[in-house]
């Protein structure tokens, strides 16, 4: 089964969901899913790792956005990068 879509029809995350469904239902093999949807093994097996650091950074970004409205993303990034705990 070498059906290849000519263009990006859906986002990679959505293609991963479709691939997982096909594999879970048992309609095809993993290799055929990779070929048909144009995804890699890495994309199919990827699992995001959530960390507490993300919450800390998000909190800092909200505080910086509220306190320094004139700062763009670049200044906020540099501030957070240079901030010492």
PDB file of C-alpha atoms in Angstrom:
ATOM      1  CA  UNK A   1       0.000   0.000   0.000  1.00  0.00           C
ATOM      2  CA  UNK A   2       1.876   3.021  -1.229  1.00  0.00           C
ATOM      3  CA  UNK A   3      -0.772   5.732  -1.230  1.00  0.00           C
ATOM      4  CA  UNK A   4       0.950   9.078  -0.824  1.00  0.00           C
ATOM      5  CA  UNK A   5      -0.968  12.318  -0.447  1.00  0.00           C
ATOM      6  CA  UNK A   6       0.363  15.015  -2.770  1.00  0.00           C
ATOM      7  CA  UNK A   7       0.115  17.875  -0.307  1.00  0.00           C
ATOM      8  CA  UNK A   8      -0.242  18.536   3.393  1.00  0.00           C
ATOM      9  CA  UNK A   9      -3.929  18.008   4.013  1.00  0.00           C
ATOM     10  CA  UNK A  10      -3.838  18.131   7.788  1.00  0.00           C
ATOM     11  CA  UNK A  11      -1.392  19.191  10.473  1.00  0.00           C
ATOM     12  CA  UNK A  12       1.240  16.676  11.647  1.00  0.00           C
ATOM     13  CA  UNK A  13      -0.442  16.289  15.044  1.00  0.00           C
ATOM     14  CA  UNK A  14      -3.732  15.394  13.367  1.00  0.00           C
ATOM     15  CA  UNK A  15      -1.981  12.928  11.033  1.00  0.00           C
ATOM     16  CA  UNK A  16      -0.438  11.295  14.108  1.00  0.00           C
ATOM     17  CA  UNK A  17      -3.930  10.872  15.599  1.00  0.00           C
ATOM     18  CA  UNK A  18      -5.220   9.347  12.367  1.00  0.00           C
ATOM     19  CA  UNK A  19      -2.227   7.009  12.182  1.00  0.00           C
ATOM     20  CA  UNK A  20      -2.742   5.919  15.786  1.00  0.00           C
ATOM     21  CA  UNK A  21      -6.407   5.168  15.096  1.00  0.00           C
ATOM     22  CA  UNK A  22      -5.605   3.054  12.012  1.00  0.00           C
ATOM     23  CA  UNK A  23      -2.964   1.160  13.947  1.00  0.00           C
ATOM     24  CA  UNK A  24      -5.158   0.634  17.043  1.00  0.00           C
ATOM     25  CA  UNK A  25      -8.098  -0.629  14.996  1.00  0.00           C
ATOM     26  CA  UNK A  26      -5.787  -3.012  13.168  1.00  0.00           C
ATOM     27  CA  UNK A  27      -6.649  -1.869   9.660  1.00  0.00           C
ATOM     28  CA  UNK A  28      -3.040  -1.741   8.520  1.00  0.00           C
ATOM     29  CA  UNK A  29       0.560  -2.071   9.594  1.00  0.00           C
ATOM     30  CA  UNK A  30       2.626   0.724  11.099  1.00  0.00           C
ATOM     31  CA  UNK A  31       4.862   0.839   8.026  1.00  0.00           C
ATOM     32  CA  UNK A  32       1.881   1.329   5.713  1.00  0.00           C
ATOM     33  CA  UNK A  33       0.562   4.100   7.956  1.00  0.00           C
ATOM     34  CA  UNK A  34       3.933   5.875   7.748  1.00  0.00           C
ATOM     35  CA  UNK A  35       3.917   5.680   3.963  1.00  0.00           C
ATOM     36  CA  UNK A  36       0.268   6.643   3.473  1.00  0.00           C
ATOM     37  CA  UNK A  37       0.271   9.641   5.788  1.00  0.00           C
ATOM     38  CA  UNK A  38       3.827  10.772   5.163  1.00  0.00           C
ATOM     39  CA  UNK A  39       4.953  10.684   8.773  1.00  0.00           C
ATOM     40  CA  UNK A  40       8.107   9.326  10.331  1.00  0.00           C
ATOM     41  CA  UNK A  41       8.566   6.762  13.074  1.00  0.00           C
ATOM     42  CA  UNK A  42       9.695   9.561  15.387  1.00  0.00           C
ATOM     43  CA  UNK A  43       6.560  11.615  14.731  1.00  0.00           C
ATOM     44  CA  UNK A  44       4.323   8.604  15.322  1.00  0.00           C
ATOM     45  CA  UNK A  45       5.949   7.646  18.629  1.00  0.00           C
ATOM     46  CA  UNK A  46       6.485  11.190  19.982  1.00  0.00           C
ATOM     47  CA  UNK A  47       5.115  11.905  23.460  1.00  0.00           C
ATOM     48  CA  UNK A  48       5.325  15.434  24.852  1.00  0.00           C
ATOM     49  CA  UNK A  49       6.936  15.736  28.268  1.00  0.00           C
ATOM     50  CA  UNK A  50       5.182  18.232  30.485  1.00  0.00           C
ATOM     51  CA  UNK A  51       7.295  19.795  33.161  1.00  0.00           C
ATOM     52  CA  UNK A  52       6.810  22.156  36.046  1.00  0.00           C
ATOM     53  CA  UNK A  53       9.342  24.474  34.401  1.00  0.00           C
ATOM     54  CA  UNK A  54       6.778  25.278  31.705  1.00  0.00           C
ATOM     55  CA  UNK A  55       4.376  26.589  34.341  1.00  0.00           C
ATOM     56  CA  UNK A  56       7.098  28.750  35.870  1.00  0.00           C
ATOM     57  CA  UNK A  57       8.049  30.228  32.501  1.00  0.00           C
ATOM     58  CA  UNK A  58       4.397  30.857  31.620  1.00  0.00           C
ATOM     59  CA  UNK A  59       3.879  32.643  34.936  1.00  0.00           C
ATOM     60  CA  UNK A  60       6.950  34.827  34.341  1.00  0.00           C
ATOM     61  CA  UNK A  61       5.795  35.688  30.820  1.00  0.00           C
ATOM     62  CA  UNK A  62       2.394  36.797  32.094  1.00  0.00           C
ATOM     63  CA  UNK A  63       4.001  38.929  34.802  1.00  0.00           C
ATOM     64  CA  UNK A  64       6.447  40.507  32.359  1.00  0.00           C
ATOM     65  CA  UNK A  65       3.663  41.192  29.861  1.00  0.00           C
ATOM     66  CA  UNK A  66       1.612  42.942  32.540  1.00  0.00           C
ATOM     67  CA  UNK A  67       4.494  44.946  34.048  1.00  0.00           C
ATOM     68  CA  UNK A  68       6.411  45.866  30.884  1.00  0.00           C
ATOM     69  CA  UNK A  69       3.844  46.341  28.136  1.00  0.00           C
ATOM     70  CA  UNK A  70       6.352  48.074  25.864  1.00  0.00           C
ATOM     71  CA  UNK A  71       8.673  45.053  25.818  1.00  0.00           C
ATOM     72  CA  UNK A  72       8.437  42.777  22.804  1.00  0.00           C
ATOM     73  CA  UNK A  73       9.081  39.069  22.765  1.00  0.00           C
ATOM     74  CA  UNK A  74      12.819  39.559  22.274  1.00  0.00           C
ATOM     75  CA  UNK A  75      13.282  41.630  25.425  1.00  0.00           C
ATOM     76  CA  UNK A  76      11.147  39.233  27.468  1.00  0.00           C
ATOM     77  CA  UNK A  77      13.171  36.295  26.182  1.00  0.00           C
ATOM     78  CA  UNK A  78      16.475  37.991  27.022  1.00  0.00           C
ATOM     79  CA  UNK A  79      15.213  38.959  30.487  1.00  0.00           C
ATOM     80  CA  UNK A  80      14.141  35.393  31.292  1.00  0.00           C
ATOM     81  CA  UNK A  81      17.353  33.937  29.878  1.00  0.00           C
ATOM     82  CA  UNK A  82      19.495  36.200  32.062  1.00  0.00           C
ATOM     83  CA  UNK A  83      17.331  35.952  35.193  1.00  0.00           C
ATOM     84  CA  UNK A  84      19.092  34.201  38.062  1.00  0.00           C
ATOM     85  CA  UNK A  85      17.101  32.233  40.635  1.00  0.00           C
TER      86      UNK A  85
END
